mmCIF file of C-alpha atoms in Angstrom:
data_model
loop_
_atom_site.group_PDB
_atom_site.id
_atom_site.type_symbol
_atom_site.label_atom_id
_atom_site.label_comp_id
_atom_site.label_asym_id
_atom_site.label_seq_id
_atom_site.Cartn_x
_atom_site.Cartn_y
_atom_site.Cartn_z
ATOM 1 C CA SER A 1 74.155 136.478 136.592
ATOM 2 C CA GLN A 2 77.620 134.674 136.389
ATOM 3 C CA LEU A 3 81.204 135.713 135.323
ATOM 4 C CA LEU A 4 83.630 133.753 133.610
ATOM 5 C CA ASN A 5 87.518 133.758 135.054
ATOM 6 C CA ALA A 6 90.572 131.879 134.531
ATOM 7 C CA ASN A 7 89.571 128.787 136.477
ATOM 8 C CA THR A 8 86.303 128.113 134.497
ATOM 9 C CA THR A 9 86.706 124.765 132.976
ATOM 10 C CA SER A 10 86.098 123.832 129.353
ATOM 11 C CA THR A 11 82.784 123.257 127.590
ATOM 12 C CA GLN A 12 84.284 119.765 126.843
ATOM 13 C CA PRO A 13 80.814 117.624 126.886
ATOM 14 C CA TYR A 14 81.091 115.475 130.461
ATOM 15 C CA TRP A 15 81.764 112.132 128.407
ATOM 16 C CA LEU A 16 84.962 112.977 127.016
ATOM 17 C CA VAL A 17 86.427 114.860 129.651
ATOM 18 C CA ASN A 18 88.659 111.435 130.340
ATOM 19 C CA GLU A 19 90.257 109.773 128.024
ATOM 20 C CA LYS A 20 87.867 106.568 127.409
ATOM 21 C CA SER A 21 88.246 102.842 127.248
ATOM 22 C CA LEU A 22 86.601 100.394 124.468
ATOM 23 C CA GLY A 23 83.298 100.742 124.277
ATOM 24 C CA THR A 24 82.754 102.787 127.079
ATOM 25 C CA PHE A 25 83.322 106.602 128.832
ATOM 26 C CA ASN A 26 84.600 107.334 131.827
ATOM 27 C CA PHE A 27 83.632 110.029 134.056
ATOM 28 C CA THR A 28 83.081 109.432 137.976
ATOM 29 C CA ASP A 29 79.861 111.506 138.686
ATOM 30 C CA GLN A 30 77.256 108.927 137.918
ATOM 31 C CA THR A 31 74.812 111.729 138.518
ATOM 32 C CA LEU A 32 75.380 113.009 135.169
ATOM 33 C CA VAL A 33 74.106 109.627 133.404
ATOM 34 C CA GLY A 34 71.606 110.362 131.145
ATOM 35 C CA LYS A 35 72.286 114.035 130.263
ATOM 36 C CA PRO A 36 72.071 114.411 126.275
ATOM 37 C CA GLU A 37 74.781 118.091 127.050
ATOM 38 C CA ASN A 38 76.687 119.349 130.247
ATOM 39 C CA ASP A 39 74.760 121.878 132.112
ATOM 40 C CA PRO A 40 75.265 125.634 130.597
ATOM 41 C CA PRO A 41 78.337 127.720 131.733
ATOM 42 C CA VAL A 42 76.598 130.821 132.330
ATOM 43 C CA VAL A 43 73.129 131.155 133.169
ATOM 44 C CA ALA A 44 71.458 134.329 133.169
ATOM 45 C CA ASN A 45 68.517 134.868 135.906
ATOM 46 C CA PHE A 46 65.900 137.150 135.049
ATOM 47 C CA LYS A 47 63.974 138.869 138.987
ATOM 48 C CA PHE A 48 60.344 140.594 137.655
ATOM 49 C CA ASN A 49 57.870 141.900 140.356
ATOM 50 C CA ILE A 50 54.603 141.939 139.584
ATOM 51 C CA GLY A 51 52.045 143.538 141.546
ATOM 52 C CA GLY A 52 53.844 143.380 144.131
ATOM 53 C CA SER A 53 55.207 139.599 143.707
ATOM 54 C CA ASP A 54 58.743 138.259 142.889
ATOM 55 C CA PHE A 55 59.183 136.372 140.054
ATOM 56 C CA THR A 56 62.080 134.451 139.022
ATOM 57 C CA PHE A 57 63.101 132.744 135.516
ATOM 58 C CA SER A 58 66.219 131.598 134.196
ATOM 59 C CA ARG A 59 68.070 131.396 130.513
ATOM 60 C CA SER A 60 71.409 129.848 129.409
ATOM 61 C CA LEU A 61 73.490 132.269 127.598
ATOM 62 C CA VAL A 62 73.425 131.183 123.768
ATOM 63 C CA TYR A 63 74.309 133.140 120.368
ATOM 64 C CA LYS A 64 71.778 133.682 117.471
ATOM 65 C CA TYR A 65 72.358 134.744 113.713
ATOM 66 C CA GLU A 66 70.424 134.394 111.156
ATOM 67 C CA ASP A 67 70.921 132.349 107.994
ATOM 68 C CA ALA A 68 69.389 133.045 104.627
ATOM 69 C CA VAL A 69 68.447 129.267 104.025
ATOM 70 C CA LYS A 70 68.030 128.024 107.530
ATOM 71 C CA GLY A 71 66.453 130.275 109.397
ATOM 72 C CA GLU A 72 67.409 131.300 112.876
ATOM 73 C CA ILE A 73 70.211 129.116 114.361
ATOM 74 C CA TYR A 74 71.396 129.139 117.805
ATOM 75 C CA ARG A 75 74.767 128.199 119.180
ATOM 76 C CA PRO A 76 75.422 127.890 123.069
ATOM 77 C CA LEU A 77 78.173 129.674 124.682
ATOM 78 C CA GLU A 78 81.649 127.403 124.194
ATOM 79 C CA VAL A 79 84.363 127.710 126.782
ATOM 80 C CA ALA A 80 87.893 126.607 125.569
ATOM 81 C CA PRO A 81 91.227 125.967 126.617
ATOM 82 C CA ALA A 82 93.222 129.486 126.578
ATOM 83 C CA VAL A 83 95.361 127.336 124.083
ATOM 84 C CA MET A 84 94.581 124.463 122.174
ATOM 85 C CA VAL A 85 96.529 122.360 120.138
ATOM 86 C CA ASN A 86 95.666 120.388 117.501
ATOM 87 C CA ILE A 87 98.045 117.513 115.898
ATOM 88 C CA GLU A 88 97.422 117.356 111.949
ATOM 89 C CA GLU A 89 96.665 113.616 111.285
ATOM 90 C CA PRO A 90 95.635 111.015 113.547
ATOM 91 C CA VAL A 91 98.157 108.413 112.591
ATOM 92 C CA TYR A 92 101.582 108.522 110.876
ATOM 93 C CA VAL A 93 102.700 105.232 109.572
ATOM 94 C CA PHE A 94 106.561 105.283 109.099
ATOM 95 C CA SER A 95 108.142 101.771 106.789
ATOM 96 C CA SER A 96 111.997 102.839 107.359
ATOM 97 C CA SER A 97 113.994 104.925 109.307
ATOM 98 C CA ALA A 98 113.462 108.298 107.221
ATOM 99 C CA PRO A 99 111.913 111.538 109.170
ATOM 100 C CA LYS A 100 108.269 112.858 108.409
ATOM 101 C CA ALA A 101 107.308 116.663 108.980
ATOM 102 C CA ILE A 102 104.523 116.492 111.007
ATOM 103 C CA LYS A 103 102.662 120.031 111.857
ATOM 104 C CA VAL A 104 100.876 121.233 114.759
ATOM 105 C CA ASN A 105 98.302 124.174 114.478
ATOM 106 C CA LEU A 106 97.902 126.375 117.977
ATOM 107 C CA LYS A 107 95.168 128.586 118.133
ATOM 108 C CA SER A 108 94.558 130.707 120.728
ATOM 109 C CA ALA A 109 91.063 131.512 123.289
ATOM 110 C CA ILE A 110 92.672 134.840 124.897
ATOM 111 C CA ALA A 111 94.707 137.707 124.321
ATOM 112 C CA ASN A 112 98.562 137.862 124.084
ATOM 113 C CA ALA A 113 99.007 134.140 124.454
ATOM 114 C CA LYS A 114 102.371 133.477 124.475
ATOM 115 C CA GLY A 115 104.405 130.205 125.165
ATOM 116 C CA SER A 116 105.946 127.360 123.205
ATOM 117 C CA ALA A 117 104.758 124.105 122.038
ATOM 118 C CA LYS A 118 106.624 120.646 121.663
ATOM 119 C CA LEU A 119 105.845 116.986 121.080
ATOM 120 C CA ILE A 120 106.091 114.315 123.220
ATOM 121 C CA ALA A 121 107.296 110.486 122.164
ATOM 122 C CA PRO A 122 108.318 107.770 123.513
ATOM 123 C CA THR A 123 112.149 106.748 124.186
ATOM 124 C CA GLY A 124 113.859 106.467 121.236
ATOM 125 C CA TRP A 125 112.182 108.748 119.239
ATOM 126 C CA LYS A 126 113.732 111.895 118.131
ATOM 127 C CA ILE A 127 112.124 115.397 117.637
ATOM 128 C CA SER A 128 113.753 118.294 116.060
ATOM 129 C CA PRO A 129 113.277 121.244 116.754
ATOM 130 C CA ALA A 130 113.228 120.104 120.525
ATOM 131 C CA ASP A 131 109.495 123.170 120.975
ATOM 132 C CA PHE A 132 108.391 126.323 119.199
ATOM 133 C CA SER A 133 108.276 129.326 120.347
ATOM 134 C CA PHE A 134 104.897 131.755 119.656
ATOM 135 C CA GLU A 135 102.919 134.623 120.339
ATOM 136 C CA LEU A 136 99.254 135.495 119.758
ATOM 137 C CA LYS A 137 97.878 138.713 120.216
ATOM 138 C CA ASN A 138 94.107 138.382 119.738
ATOM 139 C CA PRO A 139 91.485 135.758 120.569
ATOM 140 C CA GLY A 140 91.234 133.415 117.588
ATOM 141 C CA ASP A 141 94.484 133.844 115.730
ATOM 142 C CA GLU A 142 96.275 130.624 114.587
ATOM 143 C CA ILE A 143 100.300 129.829 113.679
ATOM 144 C CA SER A 144 101.494 126.125 112.521
ATOM 145 C CA ALA A 145 104.756 124.520 113.617
ATOM 146 C CA THR A 146 106.465 121.634 111.441
ATOM 147 C CA PHE A 147 108.653 119.269 113.977
ATOM 148 C CA SER A 148 110.303 116.355 112.635
ATOM 149 C CA VAL A 149 110.077 113.495 113.842
ATOM 150 C CA THR A 150 112.452 110.239 113.338
ATOM 151 C CA PRO A 151 111.615 106.917 114.533
ATOM 152 C CA PRO A 152 113.683 104.752 116.752
ATOM 153 C CA SER A 153 117.184 103.819 114.733
ATOM 154 C CA GLY A 154 117.819 100.162 114.046
ATOM 155 C CA ASN A 155 115.174 98.032 111.860
ATOM 156 C CA ILE A 156 112.038 98.894 111.785
ATOM 157 C CA SER A 157 109.780 96.480 113.916
ATOM 158 C CA SER A 158 105.818 96.316 113.616
ATOM 159 C CA ALA A 159 104.837 98.967 116.927
ATOM 160 C CA VAL A 160 102.309 101.584 117.669
ATOM 161 C CA ASP A 161 103.430 104.833 119.970
ATOM 162 C CA THR A 162 101.423 108.045 120.898
ATOM 163 C CA LEU A 163 102.880 111.010 120.005
ATOM 164 C CA ASN A 164 101.527 114.089 122.445
ATOM 165 C CA ALA A 165 101.555 117.661 122.110
ATOM 166 C CA VAL A 166 101.790 120.146 124.863
ATOM 167 C CA VAL A 167 101.566 123.835 125.309
ATOM 168 C CA ALA A 168 103.191 125.543 128.376
ATOM 169 C CA MET A 169 102.047 128.816 128.965
ATOM 170 C CA ASN A 170 102.502 130.958 132.280
ATOM 171 C CA SER A 171 102.920 128.573 134.557
ATOM 172 C CA ASN A 172 100.456 126.077 133.038
ATOM 173 C CA SER A 173 100.103 123.425 130.062
ATOM 174 C CA TYR A 174 97.360 122.788 127.768
ATOM 175 C CA ASN A 175 97.313 119.732 125.944
ATOM 176 C CA ARG A 176 93.663 119.923 124.035
ATOM 177 C CA GLY A 177 93.135 120.479 120.688
ATOM 178 C CA VAL A 178 89.451 121.563 119.084
ATOM 179 C CA LYS A 179 86.810 119.987 116.069
ATOM 180 C CA THR A 180 83.806 121.120 115.657
ATOM 181 C CA ILE A 181 81.034 118.521 114.655
ATOM 182 C CA ALA A 182 78.171 120.582 112.574
ATOM 183 C CA TYR A 183 75.222 119.265 110.876
ATOM 184 C CA ASP A 184 71.737 120.096 109.910
ATOM 185 C CA HIS A 185 70.000 117.637 112.048
ATOM 186 C CA ILE A 186 71.681 118.138 115.386
ATOM 187 C CA HIS A 187 73.210 120.596 117.363
ATOM 188 C CA ALA A 188 76.925 121.962 116.268
ATOM 189 C CA ILE A 189 78.865 120.564 119.339
ATOM 190 C CA THR A 190 82.002 121.606 120.068
ATOM 191 C CA ILE A 191 84.915 119.117 121.507
ATOM 192 C CA PHE A 192 88.412 119.274 123.020
ATOM 193 C CA PRO A 193 90.244 115.546 122.139
ATOM 194 C CA PHE A 194 93.826 114.990 123.716
ATOM 195 C CA ALA A 195 96.173 116.707 121.039
ATOM 196 C CA LYS A 196 98.208 113.462 119.912
ATOM 197 C CA SER A 197 98.328 111.301 117.079
ATOM 198 C CA GLU A 198 99.485 107.194 117.023
ATOM 199 C CA LEU A 199 103.095 106.250 115.548
ATOM 200 C CA VAL A 200 102.891 103.706 113.881
ATOM 201 C CA THR A 201 106.556 101.797 112.432
ATOM 202 C CA VAL A 202 105.757 99.055 110.315
ATOM 203 C CA PRO A 203 108.391 97.100 108.189
ATOM 204 C CA LEU A 204 107.623 96.504 104.493
ATOM 205 C CA LYS A 205 108.849 95.545 101.270
ATOM 206 C CA PHE A 206 107.466 96.960 97.726
ATOM 207 C CA THR A 207 107.088 96.201 94.310
ATOM 208 C CA GLY A 208 106.168 98.308 92.618
ATOM 209 C CA LYS A 209 104.174 101.943 94.481
ATOM 210 C CA ASN A 210 102.258 103.222 90.968
ATOM 211 C CA ILE A 211 98.566 103.100 91.910
ATOM 212 C CA GLY A 212 95.319 103.854 90.448
ATOM 213 C CA TYR A 213 92.914 104.236 92.940
ATOM 214 C CA VAL A 214 88.808 104.044 91.734
ATOM 215 C CA LYS A 215 86.732 106.180 94.562
ATOM 216 C CA GLY A 216 83.422 104.610 95.596
ATOM 217 C CA ALA A 217 81.487 105.629 98.786
ATOM 218 C CA GLY A 218 84.851 107.100 100.526
ATOM 219 C CA ASP A 219 87.056 106.115 102.617
ATOM 220 C CA LEU A 220 91.047 107.058 104.080
ATOM 221 C CA VAL A 221 92.809 104.596 102.227
ATOM 222 C CA PRO A 222 94.701 106.103 99.484
ATOM 223 C CA GLU A 223 95.744 108.990 101.788
ATOM 224 C CA MET A 224 97.087 106.181 104.385
ATOM 225 C CA LEU A 225 98.964 104.177 101.365
ATOM 226 C CA GLN A 226 100.202 107.408 100.384
ATOM 227 C CA GLN A 227 101.794 107.838 103.658
ATOM 228 C CA ILE A 228 103.948 104.711 103.005
ATOM 229 C CA GLY A 229 105.226 105.671 99.365
ATOM 230 C CA TYR A 230 102.740 105.028 97.213
ATOM 231 C CA LYS A 231 102.072 107.573 94.869
ATOM 232 C CA ILE A 232 97.814 107.254 93.942
ATOM 233 C CA SER A 233 96.509 108.860 91.390
ATOM 234 C CA MET A 234 92.627 109.173 91.486
ATOM 235 C CA LEU A 235 90.726 107.861 88.383
ATOM 236 C CA SER A 236 88.065 109.090 86.979
ATOM 237 C CA ASN A 237 85.253 107.114 84.813
ATOM 238 C CA ASP A 238 86.943 108.452 81.822
ATOM 239 C CA GLU A 239 90.481 107.943 82.811
ATOM 240 C CA ILE A 240 89.271 104.656 82.941
ATOM 241 C CA ALA A 241 87.525 103.884 79.826
ATOM 242 C CA SER A 242 90.019 105.522 77.853
ATOM 243 C CA GLY A 243 93.434 105.911 79.451
ATOM 244 C CA ASN A 244 96.319 103.840 79.870
ATOM 245 C CA LEU A 245 95.758 102.187 82.714
ATOM 246 C CA GLN A 246 98.608 99.431 82.558
ATOM 247 C CA GLN A 247 100.951 102.275 83.677
ATOM 248 C CA TYR A 248 99.503 101.612 87.045
ATOM 249 C CA ASP A 249 101.536 98.608 88.904
ATOM 250 C CA ALA A 250 98.145 98.019 90.621
ATOM 251 C CA ILE A 251 94.407 99.839 90.770
ATOM 252 C CA ILE A 252 92.105 99.855 94.050
ATOM 253 C CA THR A 253 88.774 99.977 93.616
ATOM 254 C CA GLY A 254 87.210 102.223 96.682
ATOM 255 C CA ILE A 255 84.490 100.702 99.154
ATOM 256 C CA ARG A 256 80.886 99.623 97.874
ATOM 257 C CA LEU A 257 82.287 101.373 94.397
ATOM 258 C CA TYR A 258 79.651 98.712 93.082
ATOM 259 C CA ASN A 259 76.758 100.142 94.652
ATOM 260 C CA THR A 260 77.511 104.022 93.879
ATOM 261 C CA ASP A 261 78.516 104.765 90.818
ATOM 262 C CA GLU A 262 76.093 103.164 87.847
ATOM 263 C CA ARG A 263 78.787 103.605 85.017
ATOM 264 C CA ILE A 264 80.848 100.793 86.820
ATOM 265 C CA LYS A 265 78.169 98.125 84.909
ATOM 266 C CA ASN A 266 79.774 99.361 81.808
ATOM 267 C CA LEU A 267 83.184 99.982 82.605
ATOM 268 C CA ASN A 268 84.199 96.896 84.725
ATOM 269 C CA GLU A 269 85.327 95.141 81.554
ATOM 270 C CA LYS A 270 88.203 97.768 81.171
ATOM 271 C CA LEU A 271 89.318 96.850 84.608
ATOM 272 C CA LEU A 272 89.036 93.551 83.970
ATOM 273 C CA GLU A 273 91.024 93.600 80.543
ATOM 274 C CA TYR A 274 93.853 95.687 83.090
ATOM 275 C CA VAL A 275 94.254 92.557 84.747
ATOM 276 C CA LYS A 276 94.130 89.892 81.490
ATOM 277 C CA ASN A 277 97.133 92.063 80.614
ATOM 278 C CA GLY A 278 99.267 92.071 83.406
ATOM 279 C CA GLY A 279 97.805 94.193 86.462
ATOM 280 C CA THR A 280 96.713 94.037 89.818
ATOM 281 C CA LEU A 281 93.317 94.492 90.852
ATOM 282 C CA VAL A 282 91.844 94.558 94.398
ATOM 283 C CA THR A 283 88.157 95.177 94.976
ATOM 284 C CA GLN A 284 87.114 96.207 98.033
ATOM 285 C CA TYR A 285 84.185 95.618 99.822
ATOM 286 C CA ASN A 286 80.508 95.863 98.905
ATOM 287 C CA THR A 287 77.037 95.424 99.995
ATOM 288 C CA THR A 288 74.609 93.228 98.990
ATOM 289 C CA ALA A 289 71.630 95.891 98.724
ATOM 290 C CA ASP A 290 71.462 98.161 95.469
ATOM 291 C CA LEU A 291 74.169 96.457 93.839
ATOM 292 C CA ILE A 292 74.668 97.362 90.376
ATOM 293 C CA THR A 293 76.228 94.447 88.650
ATOM 294 C CA GLU A 294 77.204 90.953 90.424
ATOM 295 C CA LYS A 295 79.610 91.046 87.337
ATOM 296 C CA MET A 296 82.942 92.467 89.405
ATOM 297 C CA GLY A 297 85.577 89.424 88.726
ATOM 298 C CA PRO A 298 86.977 87.147 85.619
ATOM 299 C CA TYR A 299 84.905 85.098 87.027
ATOM 300 C CA PRO A 300 81.714 84.554 89.310
ATOM 301 C CA PHE A 301 81.042 84.614 92.799
ATOM 302 C CA LYS A 302 78.029 86.331 94.847
ATOM 303 C CA LEU A 303 77.720 88.925 97.916
ATOM 304 C CA SER A 304 76.134 87.446 100.915
ATOM 305 C CA ARG A 305 75.500 89.331 104.106
ATOM 306 C CA ASP A 306 78.297 86.981 106.324
ATOM 307 C CA ARG A 307 80.544 88.885 108.604
ATOM 308 C CA VAL A 308 82.967 88.422 111.417
ATOM 309 C CA THR A 309 82.036 90.939 113.743
ATOM 310 C CA ASP A 310 84.961 89.999 116.568
ATOM 311 C CA GLU A 311 88.019 92.070 116.032
ATOM 312 C CA ASN A 312 90.059 89.352 117.911
ATOM 313 C CA ALA A 313 88.603 86.385 116.268
ATOM 314 C CA THR A 314 91.626 83.585 115.315
ATOM 315 C CA VAL A 315 92.242 83.908 111.435
ATOM 316 C CA ASN A 316 93.234 80.004 110.105
ATOM 317 C CA PHE A 317 95.642 80.431 106.640
ATOM 318 C CA ILE A 318 94.491 77.590 104.203
ATOM 319 C CA ASP A 319 97.351 76.864 102.860
ATOM 320 C CA PRO A 320 100.344 79.629 104.391
ATOM 321 C CA LYS A 321 103.105 78.619 101.663
ATOM 322 C CA ILE A 322 101.132 80.558 98.525
ATOM 323 C CA PRO A 323 102.706 83.791 97.041
ATOM 324 C CA LEU A 324 100.039 86.099 98.257
ATOM 325 C CA LEU A 325 100.679 85.355 102.035
ATOM 326 C CA ASN A 326 104.865 84.992 101.018
ATOM 327 C CA THR A 327 105.722 87.622 98.579
ATOM 328 C CA PRO A 328 107.043 90.540 99.285
ATOM 329 C CA ASN A 329 106.251 90.123 102.979
ATOM 330 C CA LYS A 330 105.596 87.128 105.177
ATOM 331 C CA ILE A 331 102.167 87.126 106.726
ATOM 332 C CA THR A 332 101.734 85.238 109.825
ATOM 333 C CA ALA A 333 99.215 85.294 112.516
ATOM 334 C CA LYS A 334 100.830 87.679 114.630
ATOM 335 C CA ASP A 335 99.636 90.460 111.257
ATOM 336 C CA PHE A 336 95.825 89.886 113.033
ATOM 337 C CA ASP A 337 97.092 91.167 115.846
ATOM 338 C CA GLY A 338 95.120 94.623 117.337
ATOM 339 C CA TRP A 339 92.453 94.870 114.574
ATOM 340 C CA ILE A 340 89.663 97.447 115.252
ATOM 341 C CA GLN A 341 85.799 96.978 115.113
ATOM 342 C CA GLU A 342 85.404 93.675 112.995
ATOM 343 C CA ARG A 343 87.438 91.845 110.729
ATOM 344 C CA GLY A 344 85.272 92.280 107.680
ATOM 345 C CA LEU A 345 81.808 92.064 106.072
ATOM 346 C CA TYR A 346 80.083 91.238 103.173
ATOM 347 C CA PHE A 347 81.959 87.949 102.679
ATOM 348 C CA LEU A 348 81.699 86.170 99.320
ATOM 349 C CA THR A 349 79.744 82.846 98.833
ATOM 350 C CA ALA A 350 79.104 80.658 96.018
ATOM 351 C CA VAL A 351 82.813 81.453 94.608
ATOM 352 C CA ASP A 352 84.093 79.707 90.935
ATOM 353 C CA SER A 353 86.961 77.785 91.909
ATOM 354 C CA ASN A 354 89.717 79.827 89.270
ATOM 355 C CA TYR A 355 89.446 81.785 92.806
ATOM 356 C CA GLN A 356 91.952 80.992 95.429
ATOM 357 C CA LYS A 357 90.884 81.813 99.179
ATOM 358 C CA VAL A 358 92.789 82.801 101.567
ATOM 359 C CA PHE A 359 91.784 82.486 104.799
ATOM 360 C CA THR A 360 89.406 81.087 107.648
ATOM 361 C CA MET A 361 87.478 82.573 110.486
ATOM 362 C CA ASN A 362 84.062 82.973 112.684
ATOM 363 C CA ASP A 363 82.850 84.491 115.261
ATOM 364 C CA PRO A 364 82.156 82.781 118.924
ATOM 365 C CA ASN A 365 79.608 79.791 118.235
ATOM 366 C CA GLU A 366 79.357 80.002 114.341
ATOM 367 C CA LYS A 367 80.334 78.181 111.187
ATOM 368 C CA PRO A 368 84.025 79.042 109.682
ATOM 369 C CA LEU A 369 83.393 81.852 106.918
ATOM 370 C CA ASP A 370 86.130 81.077 103.999
ATOM 371 C CA GLY A 371 84.988 84.278 101.618
ATOM 372 C CA SER A 372 87.102 87.380 102.977
ATOM 373 C CA LEU A 373 89.645 86.996 100.649
ATOM 374 C CA ILE A 374 89.653 85.301 97.643
ATOM 375 C CA VAL A 375 92.560 85.588 94.517
ATOM 376 C CA ALA A 376 93.102 84.450 90.795
ATOM 377 C CA LYS A 377 95.327 84.595 88.070
ATOM 378 C CA TYR A 378 93.562 85.802 85.133
ATOM 379 C CA GLY A 379 95.561 86.280 82.048
ATOM 380 C CA LYS A 380 99.010 87.575 82.907
ATOM 381 C CA GLY A 381 97.886 89.801 85.799
ATOM 382 C CA LYS A 382 95.771 89.119 89.406
ATOM 383 C CA TYR A 383 92.628 89.976 90.612
ATOM 384 C CA VAL A 384 91.521 90.226 94.202
ATOM 385 C CA TYR A 385 88.820 90.562 96.297
ATOM 386 C CA THR A 386 88.426 91.445 99.770
ATOM 387 C CA GLY A 387 85.762 92.036 102.668
ATOM 388 C CA LEU A 388 88.213 92.535 105.249
ATOM 389 C CA SER A 389 87.717 95.990 106.490
ATOM 390 C CA PHE A 390 91.181 97.923 105.283
ATOM 391 C CA PHE A 391 88.627 101.224 105.390
ATOM 392 C CA ARG A 392 88.837 101.223 109.006
ATOM 393 C CA GLU A 393 92.767 99.402 110.143
ATOM 394 C CA LEU A 394 94.601 101.826 107.842
ATOM 395 C CA PRO A 395 93.470 104.984 108.922
ATOM 396 C CA ALA A 396 93.812 103.148 112.483
ATOM 397 C CA GLY A 397 97.314 102.244 112.268
ATOM 398 C CA VAL A 398 97.334 98.183 112.452
ATOM 399 C CA PRO A 399 100.368 97.274 111.528
ATOM 400 C CA GLY A 400 99.482 93.901 110.090
ATOM 401 C CA ALA A 401 96.766 94.896 108.043
ATOM 402 C CA TYR A 402 99.590 97.533 105.769
ATOM 403 C CA ARG A 403 101.641 94.550 105.087
ATOM 404 C CA LEU A 404 98.771 92.113 104.229
ATOM 405 C CA PHE A 405 97.286 95.257 102.498
ATOM 406 C CA VAL A 406 100.851 95.782 100.294
ATOM 407 C CA ASN A 407 100.925 92.281 99.576
ATOM 408 C CA LEU A 408 97.689 92.380 97.993
ATOM 409 C CA ILE A 409 98.320 95.219 95.547
ATOM 410 C CA SER A 410 101.987 94.069 95.038
ATOM 411 C CA LYS A 411 103.228 91.674 91.985
ATOM 412 C CA ASN A 412 103.512 88.559 93.977
ATOM 413 C CA GLU A 413 106.072 86.198 91.900
ATOM 414 C CA ASN A 414 108.035 83.549 93.755
#
């Protein structure tokens, strides 16, 4: 058998011990390549003597329990850092110099953990208090602390910085959080990610902040818009059918709404009536498969499987002078810097001439595509359809994506 001691390393998966780079996990021991999981931290060796012969076999230490529905469940032994620290959100977006309250959770894996926690940000950021003293009596005890974090003084500019959390205890420092990944179809695994978040500053101008949001397949866009000051109301089907939609400065449909909600086929006319009466409706991407209705906008268009997967693909402005690109925020090519994973997906084709196309873009050695974003006046209002991947860019804290999305949901009057 083996005993754990204070120097035993945590059971962090070997491919996550070091910071990963784009598309690559970094580790130095190449003999680990191909291993689906770490070697067990504790192995029990069983020795038997049968008929004068010695036999030995080994088993890793696991915890077994029974679930009334799932039956026997096994969990491997997990070795955690002495104290784990989690920052509440992965991204914090600042559109002004006003401070934000940032919550940090501390969890002990040992008895009588006593120390201090602090947040560390780049030069110019202000954090109060400077540190937080804690004492956790039992393993598994938790405590939360709230820090006030203020951006650098002066004019806000588009930038992405990193906020780190560190715990000091007994001359040691700890900078890992804890997260459990548990799904029925795979073994549960606990990881210990670096305790950090992104601090995003982005200059924004607004024209109206009362937004209605229609949930689709699920995305984090509402939460990210709340971070920059919007009031978000999640709209039920009944509210779309009979509510006062004109109270909203804009209505946004979540990703794949027209693939997932059977009632939208009948409710879409209500949304278009809202536009006709002066509202702004922004429809985020849908897929060609299982499309409930092709009539999404006030004028015809069709979905295609066209996409641009290169997140650095050049974006060309068809007419840089259109209001959508100039009010309330002036959009330039720099606003497409730092995008992640892709530009967009399921772009439009066969677009009616009442729509204005905004961008062209393409992957290397492929034809330019012009169906990523369209806009049309309809009655007194504005209809927008976009296949740009805002559902990825906003949670990732891409400054330019915020600036462009704010323009989409704003009234673009010259």
